[in-house]
Short mmCIF file of C-alpha atoms in Angstrom, two decimals:
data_model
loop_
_atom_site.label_atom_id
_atom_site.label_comp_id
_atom_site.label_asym_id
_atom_site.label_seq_id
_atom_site.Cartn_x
_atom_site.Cartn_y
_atom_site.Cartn_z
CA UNK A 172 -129.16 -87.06 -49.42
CA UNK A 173 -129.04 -88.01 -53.39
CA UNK A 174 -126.76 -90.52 -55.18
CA UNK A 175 -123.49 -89.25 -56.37
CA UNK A 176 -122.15 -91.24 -58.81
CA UNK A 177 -118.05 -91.08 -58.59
CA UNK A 178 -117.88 -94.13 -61.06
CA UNK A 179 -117.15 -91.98 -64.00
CA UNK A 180 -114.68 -89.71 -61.76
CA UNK A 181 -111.09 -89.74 -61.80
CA UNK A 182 -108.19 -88.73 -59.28
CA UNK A 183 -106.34 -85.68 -59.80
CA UNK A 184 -103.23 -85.60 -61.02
CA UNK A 185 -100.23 -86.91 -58.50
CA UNK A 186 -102.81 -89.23 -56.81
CA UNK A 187 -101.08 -91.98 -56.82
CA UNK A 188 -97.79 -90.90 -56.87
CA UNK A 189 -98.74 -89.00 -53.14
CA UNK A 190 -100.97 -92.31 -52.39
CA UNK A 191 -97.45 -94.52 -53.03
CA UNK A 192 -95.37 -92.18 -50.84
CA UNK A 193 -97.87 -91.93 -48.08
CA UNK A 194 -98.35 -96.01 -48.12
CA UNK A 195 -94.36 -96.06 -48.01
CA UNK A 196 -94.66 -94.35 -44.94
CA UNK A 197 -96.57 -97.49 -43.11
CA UNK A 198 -99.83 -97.48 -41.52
CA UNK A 199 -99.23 -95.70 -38.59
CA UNK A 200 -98.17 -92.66 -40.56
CA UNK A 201 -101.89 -91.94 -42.04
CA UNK A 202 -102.97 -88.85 -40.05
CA UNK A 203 -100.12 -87.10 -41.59
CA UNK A 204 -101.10 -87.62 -45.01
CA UNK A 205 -103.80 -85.36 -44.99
CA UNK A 206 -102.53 -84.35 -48.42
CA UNK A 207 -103.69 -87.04 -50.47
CA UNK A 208 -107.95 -86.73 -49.88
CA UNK A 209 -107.36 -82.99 -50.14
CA UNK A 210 -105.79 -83.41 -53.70
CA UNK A 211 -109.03 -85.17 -54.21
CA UNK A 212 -111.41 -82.11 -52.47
CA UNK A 213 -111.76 -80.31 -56.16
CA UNK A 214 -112.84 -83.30 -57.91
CA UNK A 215 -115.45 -84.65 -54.85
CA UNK A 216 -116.93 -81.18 -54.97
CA UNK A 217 -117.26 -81.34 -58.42
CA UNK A 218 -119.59 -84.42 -58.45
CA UNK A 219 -122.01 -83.02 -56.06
CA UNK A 220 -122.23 -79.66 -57.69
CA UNK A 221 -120.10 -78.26 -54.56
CA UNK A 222 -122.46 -80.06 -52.19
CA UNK A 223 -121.99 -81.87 -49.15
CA UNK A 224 -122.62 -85.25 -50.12
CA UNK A 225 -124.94 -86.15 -46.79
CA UNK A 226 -127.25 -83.12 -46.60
CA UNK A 227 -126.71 -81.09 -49.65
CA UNK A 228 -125.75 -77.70 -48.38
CA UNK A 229 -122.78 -75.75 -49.86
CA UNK A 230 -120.31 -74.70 -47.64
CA UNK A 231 -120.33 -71.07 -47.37
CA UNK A 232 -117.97 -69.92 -44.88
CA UNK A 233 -115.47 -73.16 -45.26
CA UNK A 234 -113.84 -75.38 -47.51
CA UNK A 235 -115.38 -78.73 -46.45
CA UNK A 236 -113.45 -81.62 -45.70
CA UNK A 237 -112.87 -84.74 -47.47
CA UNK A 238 -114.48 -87.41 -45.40
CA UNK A 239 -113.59 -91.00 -45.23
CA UNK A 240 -117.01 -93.12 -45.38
CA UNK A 241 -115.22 -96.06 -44.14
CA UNK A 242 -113.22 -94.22 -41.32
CA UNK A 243 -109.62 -94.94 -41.80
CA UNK A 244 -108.97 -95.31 -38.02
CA UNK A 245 -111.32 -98.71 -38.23
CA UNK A 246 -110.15 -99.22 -42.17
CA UNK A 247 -106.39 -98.54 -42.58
CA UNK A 248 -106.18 -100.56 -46.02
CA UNK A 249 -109.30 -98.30 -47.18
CA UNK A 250 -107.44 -94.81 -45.95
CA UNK A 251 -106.10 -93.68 -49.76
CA UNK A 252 -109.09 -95.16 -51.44
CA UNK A 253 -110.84 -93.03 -53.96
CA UNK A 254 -113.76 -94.89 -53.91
CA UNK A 255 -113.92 -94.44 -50.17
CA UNK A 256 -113.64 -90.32 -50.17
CA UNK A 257 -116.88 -88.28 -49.78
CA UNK A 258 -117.01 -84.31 -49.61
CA UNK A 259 -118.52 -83.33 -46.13
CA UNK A 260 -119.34 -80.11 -44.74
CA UNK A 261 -118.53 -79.66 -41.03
CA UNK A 262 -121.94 -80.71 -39.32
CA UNK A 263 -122.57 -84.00 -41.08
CA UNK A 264 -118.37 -84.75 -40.69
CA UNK A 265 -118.01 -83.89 -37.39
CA UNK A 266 -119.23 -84.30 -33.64
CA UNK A 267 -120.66 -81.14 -33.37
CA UNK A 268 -123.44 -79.89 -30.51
CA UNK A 269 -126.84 -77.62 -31.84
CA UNK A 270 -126.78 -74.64 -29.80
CA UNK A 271 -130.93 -74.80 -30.10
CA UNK A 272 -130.92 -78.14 -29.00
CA UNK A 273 -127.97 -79.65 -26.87
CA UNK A 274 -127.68 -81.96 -29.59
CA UNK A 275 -124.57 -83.92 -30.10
CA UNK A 276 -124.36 -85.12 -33.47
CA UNK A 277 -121.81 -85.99 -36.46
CA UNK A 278 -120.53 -88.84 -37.89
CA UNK A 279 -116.61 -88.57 -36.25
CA UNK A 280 -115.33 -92.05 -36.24
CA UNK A 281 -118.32 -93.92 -35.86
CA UNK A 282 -118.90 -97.01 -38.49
CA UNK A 283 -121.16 -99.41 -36.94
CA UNK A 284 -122.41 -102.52 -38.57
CA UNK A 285 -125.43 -105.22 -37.97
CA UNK A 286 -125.25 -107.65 -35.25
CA UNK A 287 -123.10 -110.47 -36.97
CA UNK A 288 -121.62 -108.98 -39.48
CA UNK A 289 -117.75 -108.89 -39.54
CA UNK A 290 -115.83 -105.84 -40.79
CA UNK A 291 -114.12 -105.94 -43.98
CA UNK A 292 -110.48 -106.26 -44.17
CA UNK A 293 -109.75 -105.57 -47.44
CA UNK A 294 -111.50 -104.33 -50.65
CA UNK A 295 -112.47 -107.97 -51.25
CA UNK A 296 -114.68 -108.38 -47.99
CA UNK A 297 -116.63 -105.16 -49.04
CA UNK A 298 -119.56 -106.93 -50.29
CA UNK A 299 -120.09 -109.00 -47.75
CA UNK A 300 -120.19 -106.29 -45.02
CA UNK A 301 -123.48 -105.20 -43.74
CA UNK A 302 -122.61 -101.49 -42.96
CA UNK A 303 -125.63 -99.05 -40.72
CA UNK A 304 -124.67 -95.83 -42.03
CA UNK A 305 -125.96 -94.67 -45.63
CA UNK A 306 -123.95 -94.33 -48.12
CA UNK A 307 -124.84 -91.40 -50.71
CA UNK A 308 -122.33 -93.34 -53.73
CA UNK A 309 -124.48 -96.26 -52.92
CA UNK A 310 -127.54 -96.00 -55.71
CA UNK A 311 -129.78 -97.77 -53.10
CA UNK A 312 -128.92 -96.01 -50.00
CA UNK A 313 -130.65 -92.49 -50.54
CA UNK A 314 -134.10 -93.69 -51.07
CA UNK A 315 -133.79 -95.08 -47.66
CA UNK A 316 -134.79 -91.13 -45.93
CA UNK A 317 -137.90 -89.08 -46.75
CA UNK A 318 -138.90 -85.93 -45.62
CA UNK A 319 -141.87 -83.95 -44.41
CA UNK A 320 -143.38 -80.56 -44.81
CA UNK A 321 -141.42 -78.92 -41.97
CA UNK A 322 -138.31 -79.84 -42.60
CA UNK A 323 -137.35 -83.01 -40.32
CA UNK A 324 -135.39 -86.00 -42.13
CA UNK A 325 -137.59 -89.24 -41.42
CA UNK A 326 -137.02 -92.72 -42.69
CA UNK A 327 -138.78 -94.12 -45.09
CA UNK A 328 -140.01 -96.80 -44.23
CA UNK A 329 -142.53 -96.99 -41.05
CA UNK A 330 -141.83 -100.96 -40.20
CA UNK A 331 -139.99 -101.42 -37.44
CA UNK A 332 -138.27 -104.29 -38.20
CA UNK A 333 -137.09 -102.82 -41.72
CA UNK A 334 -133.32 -102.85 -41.81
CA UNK A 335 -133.52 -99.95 -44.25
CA UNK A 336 -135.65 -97.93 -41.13
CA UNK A 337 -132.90 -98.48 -39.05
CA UNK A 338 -130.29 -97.69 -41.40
CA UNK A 339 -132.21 -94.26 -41.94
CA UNK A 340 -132.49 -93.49 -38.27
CA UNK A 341 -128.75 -93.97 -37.68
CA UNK A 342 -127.64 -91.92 -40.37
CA UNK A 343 -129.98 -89.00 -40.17
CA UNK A 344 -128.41 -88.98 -36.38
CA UNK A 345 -124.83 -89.86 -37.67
CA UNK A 346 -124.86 -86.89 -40.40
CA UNK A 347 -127.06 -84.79 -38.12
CA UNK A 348 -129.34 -84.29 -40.71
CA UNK A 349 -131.92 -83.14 -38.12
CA UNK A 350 -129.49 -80.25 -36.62
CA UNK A 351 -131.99 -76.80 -36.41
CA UNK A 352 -130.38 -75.16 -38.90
CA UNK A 353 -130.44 -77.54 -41.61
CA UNK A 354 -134.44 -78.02 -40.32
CA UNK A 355 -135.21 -74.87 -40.63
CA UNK A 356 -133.53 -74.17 -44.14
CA UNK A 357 -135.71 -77.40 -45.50
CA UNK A 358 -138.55 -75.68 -44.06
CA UNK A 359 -138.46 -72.48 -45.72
CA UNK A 360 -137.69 -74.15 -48.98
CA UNK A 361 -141.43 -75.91 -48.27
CA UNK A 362 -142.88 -72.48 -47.90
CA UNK A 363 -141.76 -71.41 -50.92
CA UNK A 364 -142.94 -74.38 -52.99
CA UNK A 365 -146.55 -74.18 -51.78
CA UNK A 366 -146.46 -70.32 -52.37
CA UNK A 367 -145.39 -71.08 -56.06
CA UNK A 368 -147.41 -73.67 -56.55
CA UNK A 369 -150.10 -71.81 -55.40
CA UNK A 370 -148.87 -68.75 -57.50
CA UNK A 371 -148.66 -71.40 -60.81
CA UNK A 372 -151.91 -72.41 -59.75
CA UNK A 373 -154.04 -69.46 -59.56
CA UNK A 374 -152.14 -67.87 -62.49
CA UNK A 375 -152.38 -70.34 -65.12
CA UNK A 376 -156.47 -69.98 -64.49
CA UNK A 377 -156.74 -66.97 -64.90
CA UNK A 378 -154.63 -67.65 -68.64
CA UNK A 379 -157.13 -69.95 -69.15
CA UNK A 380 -159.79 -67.88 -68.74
CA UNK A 381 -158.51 -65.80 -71.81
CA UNK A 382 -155.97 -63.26 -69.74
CA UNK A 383 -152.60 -63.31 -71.68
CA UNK A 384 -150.48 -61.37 -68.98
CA UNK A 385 -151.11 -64.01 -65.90
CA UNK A 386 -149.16 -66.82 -68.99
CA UNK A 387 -145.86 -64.86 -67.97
CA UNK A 388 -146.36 -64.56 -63.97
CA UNK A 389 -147.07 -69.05 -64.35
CA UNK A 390 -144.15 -69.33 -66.69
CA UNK A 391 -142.09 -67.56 -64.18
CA UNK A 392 -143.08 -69.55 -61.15
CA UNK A 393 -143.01 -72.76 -62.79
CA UNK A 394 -139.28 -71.79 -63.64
CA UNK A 395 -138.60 -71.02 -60.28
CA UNK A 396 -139.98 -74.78 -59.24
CA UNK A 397 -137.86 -76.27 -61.85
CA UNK A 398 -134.95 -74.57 -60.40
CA UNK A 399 -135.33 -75.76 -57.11
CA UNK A 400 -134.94 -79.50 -58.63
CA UNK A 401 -131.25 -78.79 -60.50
CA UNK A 402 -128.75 -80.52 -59.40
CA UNK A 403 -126.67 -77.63 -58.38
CA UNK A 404 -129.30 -76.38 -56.25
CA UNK A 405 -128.90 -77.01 -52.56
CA UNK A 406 -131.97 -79.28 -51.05
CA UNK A 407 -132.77 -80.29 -54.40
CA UNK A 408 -134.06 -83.94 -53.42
CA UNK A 409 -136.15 -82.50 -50.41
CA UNK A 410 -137.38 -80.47 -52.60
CA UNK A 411 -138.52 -82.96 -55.08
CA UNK A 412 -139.76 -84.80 -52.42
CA UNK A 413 -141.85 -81.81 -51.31
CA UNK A 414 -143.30 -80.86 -54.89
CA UNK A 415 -144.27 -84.70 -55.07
CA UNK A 416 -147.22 -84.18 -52.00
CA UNK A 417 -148.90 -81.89 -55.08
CA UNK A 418 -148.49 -83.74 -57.92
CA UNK A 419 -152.47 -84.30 -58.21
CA UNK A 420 -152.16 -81.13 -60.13
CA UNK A 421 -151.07 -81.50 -63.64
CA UNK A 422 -149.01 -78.94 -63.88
CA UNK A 423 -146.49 -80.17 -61.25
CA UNK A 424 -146.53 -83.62 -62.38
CA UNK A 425 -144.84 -82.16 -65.62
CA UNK A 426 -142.76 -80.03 -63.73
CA UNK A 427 -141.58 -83.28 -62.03
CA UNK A 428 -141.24 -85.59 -65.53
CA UNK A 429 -139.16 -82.68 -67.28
CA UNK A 430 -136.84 -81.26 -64.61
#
């Protein structure tokens, strides 16, 4: 999960106009105005470099769906909120089971908050809500989950009675952020960071040690680890995350302040 900033974002065109014609339509009508987050699909995707905002994979074989982070079953007055849209692909949306693992996992309807806390009924009562679940347009909220070398979503903090550790270990369940595939594709993206790093490594010695043709083969991986951070790349803040365990090494530390 990274921040995505919607602040500078604006609705498509019609926006309100549908939003007004859905709201005419009364509260109980909301389920069949489906039409006004998907007029807002092209510019969610846009912010996230066609990411899903939770786990940061690109949706390959769907379109995504527009997901409400306050659910608007629980948050009527919040249903045609901008502010409250976030582009989700299918895993991290819905309740869905991992075939490897008999999982069940998904954020569905679920909103829970901490013990004491009432739920906001308007836009007003926002602030003073104490929500579980992370919230990726929430600068503070990312920071929240770390990762390790094979690929499992921790939290990151280790005291137990952190709210922030709790927070983590609800949403990386919520948002299935553990589901094996998802694992597995954060693990081969830490294979192939140590084996350029390694490549880098051994390559810009030997340049060094006066051989001109090893500059090109270190240029090249050190490109290839500065890709892996761009915004548009999926996993890029695991990846960060990963290159950061070998930052003892000069060379990565400037990959890391210039990416």
């Amino acid at each position: 999960m990274r921040f995505i900033d919607l602040a500078y974002k604006r609705p498509p065109a019609g926006f309100d106009e549908a939003v007004a014609k859905a709201k005419a339509d009364g509260e109980d009508k909301i389920k069949d105005h489906g039409e006004v987050w998907a007029l807002c699909k092209p510019v969610l995707k846009e912010a996230s470099h066609n990411k899903c905002f939770y786990c940061e994979m690109k949706q390959s074989r769907s379109d995504g769906a527009v997901d409400h982070y306050r659910p608007k079953s629980k948050y009527k007055w919040a249903a045609y909120r901008f502010d409250n849209f976030r582009f989700a692909c299918t895993f991290c949306n819905s309740r869905r089971t991992d075939p490897k693992t008999g999982e069940v996992a998904g954020k569905g309807k679920d909103f829970p908050l901490f013990e004491g806390c009432e739920r906001a009924t308007c836009q007003d009562e926002v602030d003073q809500e104490d929500p579980v679940l992370l919230d990726p347009c929430d600068a503070a909220d990312p920071g929240a989950i770390d990762f390790l070398s094979d690929g499992r979503a921790v939290p990151r903090s280790k005291e137990e009675a952190d709210p922030d550790r709790r927070r983590a270990l609800d949403s990386i369940e919520a948002y299935h952020l553990n589901h094996s595939d998802l694992e597995e594709a954060r693990r081969c993206v830490s294979i192939e960071i140590q084996e350029k790093v390694s490549e880098a490594e051994k390559y810009l010695k030997r340049h060094v040690q006066g051989d001109m043709n090893a500059k090109k083969i270190y240029s090249a991986a050190v490109r290839d680890l500065k890709r892996r951070l761009t915004p548009d790349t999926e996993l890029c803040t695991f990846s960060k995350r990963i290159l950061q365990t070998y930052k003892s090494k000069p060379f990565v530390e400037d990959i890391l302040a210039t990416a």
